[in-house]
């Protein structure tokens, strides 16, 4: 029988994104799946129901949960939703497993097969499924716009009848996917851009975007292309060089993260106090503890004339395109598991499915999560 793919209106506070958009729903239908949706499923992302073709509309959320073989989500499923899913159903979405022990246990007990988009391996073949990257790019872009909007200055150089305006200096700290998009966006707006990352491999990427790489003499390549934690000595050296660049900046965008750990502290209170009046820090890492000592998630803090913005869920502020990219990531992830007859058949020898699996068949398959949940 054809697989039933379901999606609901996201219920988490502030979540405007959707797990399915019309273009992708149609692709699932073309692949032979039955698509069953709750009314208003993507209205928060500005996709009215009328745009969806070749889908069925369920009589409420519970009807979707009762029938779905595969539930697509943005945020992790709630305990209530998990309780209403068919035993053995599949859930695919961001799972935030480190913070959702109860949900993980519930999915284990109900023999739900869950796939965490955060755990999709970052191999070339899986780039089109990489939801961390697609959403990080949105965050990097939006962070620069927030900085531009918060500043009482221009970003570009302007030559006007009233004289020449000097371009703003923007500093990007952390050059992963979000940082690269932040550099590109700030450049497009005409700012002078400097960037810094502990991974020296980013130097060439920064330069190729026309920005200047700040050399602190500290390199911290870790496993799998991610950063490792720094030693105290390295941190001190990094800090001295960076503090001078922070003081010179009109806007600082921080995006630094180390997987599974609290965000590294990079912008101290003292460094903020050396910044000029009217300068702005936009801290993308606000939700994981913040790269700036003064960041408060979800708030804008005014400290001695400097604004420190701590946005939460930035992708939800650009929900249309964030949803479009996310839904495509989900499709690219699931498509190999949909057979010619529209049936679901997961190849457990495929490292993408194996590594992104959180729970399956009554077990927690993701090792780090299993240790954290089961002790
Ligand atoms: P992330 O969100 O984990 O971290 C953001 C950035 O912060 C990283 O570049 C990291 O090096 C940097 N950082 C950590 N501690 C820092 C510190 N103390 N000071 C300054 N910077 C610090 O990174 P993201 O965006 O998830 O990318 C991580 C890696 O994965 C990168 O190497 C990226 O190129 C790679 N990647 C590979 C893909 C693929 O091959 N399919 C797709 C996407 C990313």
XYZ file of C-alpha atoms and ligand atoms in Angstrom:
419
model
C 0.000 0.000 0.000
C 1.153 3.537 -0.707
C 2.803 5.248 2.234
C 0.754 7.990 3.933
C 2.888 11.051 4.599
C 1.348 13.442 7.114
C 2.119 16.959 8.280
C 0.586 19.174 10.954
C 0.514 22.849 11.788
C 3.598 23.419 13.951
C 2.444 24.212 17.472
C 5.637 25.335 19.232
C 5.580 29.010 20.257
C 7.045 31.246 17.560
C 7.403 28.423 15.025
C 6.107 29.746 11.728
C 7.869 27.227 9.501
C 6.184 24.242 7.910
C 7.509 20.773 7.171
C 5.735 20.625 3.809
C 5.212 23.240 1.115
C 3.071 22.808 -2.027
C 5.944 22.081 -4.416
C 7.286 19.307 -2.195
C 3.865 17.826 -1.380
C 3.336 17.430 -5.113
C 6.678 15.681 -5.473
C 5.747 13.188 -2.752
C 2.447 12.570 -4.520
C 4.289 12.060 -7.810
C 6.521 9.522 -6.053
C 3.400 7.497 -5.262
C 2.779 8.613 -1.659
C -0.546 9.668 -0.222
C -0.136 13.119 1.358
C -2.446 13.832 4.292
C -2.417 17.303 5.797
C -3.954 19.282 8.621
C -5.696 22.394 7.325
C -3.514 25.493 7.604
C -0.391 23.326 7.605
C 1.863 25.971 6.022
C -0.157 29.145 6.499
C 2.422 30.425 9.030
C 4.981 30.323 6.220
C 2.603 32.058 3.782
C 1.557 28.987 1.802
C -2.272 28.991 1.833
C -4.044 25.636 1.652
C -5.356 26.471 -1.826
C -1.817 26.180 -3.251
C -1.541 22.499 -2.336
C -2.407 20.028 -5.113
C -2.750 16.238 -5.037
C -3.107 16.135 -1.248
C -5.882 15.058 1.117
C -7.094 17.221 3.956
C -7.626 15.418 7.235
C -10.422 16.071 9.642
C -8.151 17.622 12.281
C -4.662 16.901 13.602
C -5.644 13.649 15.329
C -6.783 12.183 12.017
C -3.351 12.911 10.537
C -1.617 11.309 13.524
C -3.875 8.231 13.398
C -3.217 7.567 9.722
C 0.317 8.775 8.987
C 2.952 6.156 8.250
C 5.448 9.012 8.121
C 4.961 12.262 10.019
C 7.054 15.220 8.862
C 7.798 17.858 11.491
C 9.921 20.934 11.989
C 10.071 20.875 15.803
C 10.231 17.599 17.749
C 6.858 15.844 18.111
C 5.114 16.545 21.420
C 4.355 13.790 23.922
C 0.674 14.133 23.041
C 1.376 13.648 19.333
C 3.682 10.694 19.976
C 0.893 9.076 21.991
C -1.514 9.353 19.067
C 0.781 8.037 16.332
C 0.390 4.498 15.050
C 2.846 2.134 16.724
C 5.754 1.721 14.333
C 5.115 4.993 12.519
C 8.060 7.043 11.272
C 8.749 10.640 12.342
C 11.264 12.837 10.553
C 12.261 16.290 11.783
C 14.563 18.207 14.101
C 14.526 16.156 17.298
C 16.689 18.194 19.735
C 17.381 14.864 21.361
C 19.783 16.280 23.986
C 16.936 18.337 25.463
C 14.011 15.960 24.925
C 14.640 12.854 26.979
C 10.931 12.326 27.697
C 9.969 12.498 24.022
C 12.821 10.198 23.006
C 11.737 7.642 25.633
C 8.121 7.899 24.526
C 9.098 7.261 20.899
C 11.218 4.315 22.011
C 8.367 2.823 24.040
C 5.818 3.284 21.259
C 8.255 1.694 18.787
C 8.303 4.832 16.673
C 11.070 5.067 14.100
C 12.425 8.587 14.414
C 15.013 10.286 12.246
C 16.741 13.442 13.477
C 17.645 15.839 10.693
C 20.447 17.127 12.941
C 22.172 13.755 12.644
C 22.181 13.427 8.854
C 25.879 12.844 8.089
C 27.616 15.735 6.358
C 28.797 13.689 3.403
C 28.666 14.984 -0.175
C 25.761 12.705 -1.121
C 23.649 14.080 1.732
C 24.170 17.777 1.040
C 20.698 18.112 -0.463
C 19.260 16.713 2.803
C 21.326 18.922 5.086
C 18.698 20.828 7.041
C 21.217 22.176 9.545
C 22.919 23.948 6.646
C 19.793 25.219 4.932
C 18.460 26.704 8.153
C 21.863 28.066 9.212
C 22.107 29.931 5.920
C 18.775 31.579 6.682
C 19.994 32.524 10.158
C 23.226 34.043 8.855
C 21.384 36.149 6.302
C 18.756 37.341 8.740
C 21.292 38.183 11.445
C 22.967 40.725 9.169
C 19.611 42.306 8.338
C 18.855 42.587 12.051
C 22.228 44.252 12.590
C 21.592 46.656 9.706
C 18.155 47.437 11.063
C 19.393 47.986 14.603
C 22.322 50.222 13.610
C 21.780 53.928 13.258
C 24.342 53.999 10.466
C 24.578 52.996 6.812
C 26.396 49.793 5.935
C 27.647 50.896 2.478
C 29.930 53.730 1.593
C 27.883 56.581 0.173
C 29.080 59.496 -1.831
C 26.438 62.169 -1.553
C 26.026 65.915 -1.957
C 26.217 66.025 1.821
C 29.640 64.440 1.729
C 31.029 60.929 1.894
C 29.773 58.355 4.371
C 32.315 55.769 5.451
C 31.194 52.120 5.172
C 30.415 50.210 8.342
C 32.837 47.622 9.725
C 31.195 44.255 10.279
C 32.897 41.432 12.139
C 31.656 37.851 11.713
C 32.840 35.392 14.362
C 32.427 31.730 13.403
C 32.593 30.885 9.710
C 30.393 27.813 9.368
C 27.368 27.843 7.117
C 25.681 30.731 8.962
C 28.888 32.760 9.126
C 29.570 32.373 5.401
C 26.077 33.558 4.536
C 26.481 36.451 7.000
C 29.730 37.489 5.292
C 28.125 37.338 1.848
C 25.093 39.327 3.018
C 27.140 42.025 4.752
C 29.330 42.326 1.658
C 26.275 42.693 -0.571
C 25.113 45.526 1.664
C 28.456 47.243 1.170
C 30.061 46.835 4.586
C 33.754 46.249 5.169
C 33.772 42.688 6.476
C 36.256 40.854 8.663
C 35.765 37.300 9.866
C 37.293 34.865 12.263
C 37.054 31.141 12.929
C 39.222 28.746 14.905
C 39.338 26.407 11.910
C 42.106 27.631 9.628
C 40.372 25.969 6.648
C 37.932 28.874 6.693
C 40.658 31.381 5.778
C 40.349 30.717 2.047
C 36.542 30.696 2.195
C 36.530 34.085 3.908
C 38.929 35.504 1.341
C 36.938 34.097 -1.578
C 33.937 36.085 -0.362
C 36.012 39.262 -0.437
C 36.323 39.599 3.337
C 39.429 39.787 5.517
C 40.390 36.819 7.693
C 41.592 37.711 11.189
C 44.646 35.705 12.124
C 44.954 35.077 15.871
C 47.581 32.371 15.469
C 45.198 29.770 16.997
C 43.946 26.826 14.968
C 41.507 24.266 16.412
C 40.438 21.776 13.793
C 38.461 19.013 15.460
C 36.938 15.741 14.296
C 34.658 15.669 11.251
C 35.475 19.216 10.178
C 34.006 20.743 13.330
C 35.838 22.877 15.849
C 37.326 21.401 19.048
C 37.323 23.168 22.390
C 40.274 25.507 22.949
C 42.855 25.319 25.740
C 43.022 28.215 28.222
C 46.251 29.481 26.667
C 44.771 29.394 23.149
C 41.646 31.142 24.316
C 43.661 33.981 25.870
C 45.698 34.524 22.710
C 42.613 34.430 20.527
C 40.892 36.876 22.804
C 43.539 39.589 22.745
C 43.515 39.817 18.963
C 39.747 39.525 18.706
C 38.984 42.118 21.367
C 40.770 44.777 19.321
C 38.729 43.858 16.233
C 35.483 43.832 18.231
C 36.264 47.335 19.514
C 36.708 48.561 15.933
C 33.457 47.052 14.623
C 30.096 48.731 14.120
C 28.378 45.343 14.052
C 29.527 41.977 15.338
C 27.677 38.830 14.263
C 28.582 35.786 16.310
C 27.801 32.282 15.070
C 30.385 30.139 16.869
C 29.318 26.672 17.962
C 30.897 23.423 19.075
C 28.505 20.487 18.508
C 26.966 19.103 21.699
C 28.442 21.817 23.896
C 27.454 25.189 25.229
C 28.368 27.983 22.795
C 31.912 29.300 23.400
C 32.176 32.709 25.103
C 33.949 35.008 22.679
C 32.640 38.523 23.309
C 33.187 39.454 26.962
C 31.498 42.249 28.881
C 34.852 44.091 28.841
C 35.032 43.784 25.051
C 31.499 45.185 24.698
C 32.508 48.080 26.938
C 35.290 48.945 24.485
C 32.836 49.102 21.561
C 31.606 52.428 20.238
C 28.217 53.863 21.181
C 25.547 52.687 18.760
C 27.398 49.476 17.863
C 25.475 46.198 17.692
C 26.166 42.574 18.536
C 23.825 39.995 16.980
C 24.406 36.676 18.707
C 23.078 33.765 16.646
C 24.288 31.398 19.353
C 21.867 32.976 21.874
C 19.799 29.812 22.230
C 22.792 27.643 23.106
C 24.113 29.989 25.800
C 25.420 32.836 23.637
C 28.843 33.808 22.307
C 28.546 37.140 24.113
C 28.631 37.358 27.902
C 25.752 39.854 27.921
C 23.407 38.001 25.552
C 19.942 37.142 26.777
C 18.056 34.782 24.466
C 14.985 36.405 22.962
C 15.935 39.896 24.182
C 17.873 42.970 23.123
C 20.145 44.181 25.901
C 21.384 47.784 25.916
C 24.783 48.020 27.577
C 26.558 51.389 27.628
C 25.213 52.374 24.218
C 25.820 48.959 22.630
C 22.871 46.761 21.703
C 23.255 43.007 22.111
C 20.541 41.180 20.200
C 19.890 37.545 21.137
C 17.495 36.209 18.516
C 15.818 32.834 18.916
C 14.708 30.671 15.998
C 15.935 33.008 13.288
C 14.829 30.693 10.448
C 11.223 31.187 11.601
C 11.632 34.898 10.779
C 12.097 33.986 7.122
C 9.578 31.181 7.177
C 8.695 31.066 3.481
C 12.124 30.217 2.150
C 13.247 28.426 5.304
C 10.236 26.087 4.911
C 10.821 25.640 1.199
C 14.414 24.579 1.756
C 13.564 22.443 4.780
C 10.749 20.615 2.980
C 13.119 19.912 0.077
C 15.669 18.546 2.547
C 12.993 16.203 3.941
C 11.989 15.061 0.449
C 15.589 14.380 -0.571
C 16.059 12.434 2.664
C 12.930 10.284 2.298
C 12.757 9.791 -1.454
C 15.225 6.864 -1.521
C 12.921 5.031 0.933
C 9.834 5.308 -1.277
C 9.588 2.397 -3.695
C 8.130 2.469 -7.197
C 4.749 1.385 -5.882
C 4.749 4.160 -3.285
C 5.633 1.787 -0.443
C 8.071 2.674 2.309
C 11.254 0.589 2.435
C 14.135 1.928 4.507
C 17.568 0.602 3.585
C 19.301 0.268 6.929
C 22.628 -0.300 5.185
C 22.429 3.270 3.931
C 24.585 5.335 6.304
C 22.263 8.324 5.943
C 19.336 6.410 7.477
C 21.502 4.464 9.899
C 23.275 7.509 11.314
C 20.282 9.819 11.512
C 18.074 7.242 13.230
C 17.216 8.237 16.784
C 14.778 5.472 17.793
C 13.725 2.282 16.012
C 12.089 -0.981 16.941
C 11.922 -0.168 20.657
C 15.558 0.960 20.942
C 17.415 4.266 21.057
C 19.748 3.878 18.103
C 21.731 7.098 18.465
C 24.539 6.204 20.825
C 25.143 9.582 22.520
C 21.421 10.031 23.094
C 21.052 6.487 24.428
C 23.819 7.113 26.976
C 22.277 10.429 28.013
C 18.744 9.020 28.325
C 19.451 5.551 29.714
C 22.558 6.477 31.711
P 28.695 25.089 13.583
O 27.330 25.704 13.575
O 28.927 23.843 14.345
O 29.756 26.184 14.105
C 29.859 27.452 13.470
C 31.315 27.839 13.356
O 31.825 28.248 14.626
C 32.233 26.729 12.869
O 32.833 27.124 11.666
C 33.235 26.580 14.010
O 34.536 26.272 13.548
C 33.185 27.948 14.637
N 33.729 28.036 16.005
C 33.616 27.148 17.032
N 34.260 27.598 18.141
C 34.797 28.804 17.810
C 35.557 29.764 18.517
N 35.908 29.562 19.790
N 35.925 30.886 17.869
C 35.571 31.090 16.577
N 34.844 30.223 15.856
C 34.469 29.085 16.455
O 29.220 24.893 12.092
P 28.449 24.445 10.793
O 27.945 25.612 10.071
O 27.496 23.382 11.155
O 29.640 23.831 9.939
C 30.549 22.927 10.550
C 31.443 22.229 9.544
O 30.709 21.369 8.708
C 32.171 23.164 8.608
O 33.448 22.636 8.395
C 31.400 23.098 7.342
O 32.168 23.446 6.218
C 31.048 21.628 7.358
N 29.916 21.343 6.515
C 30.001 20.319 5.599
C 28.948 20.026 4.788
C 29.051 18.907 3.816
O 30.101 18.525 3.417
N 27.943 18.343 3.434
C 27.701 20.775 4.861
C 27.702 21.823 5.859
C 28.775 22.073 6.649
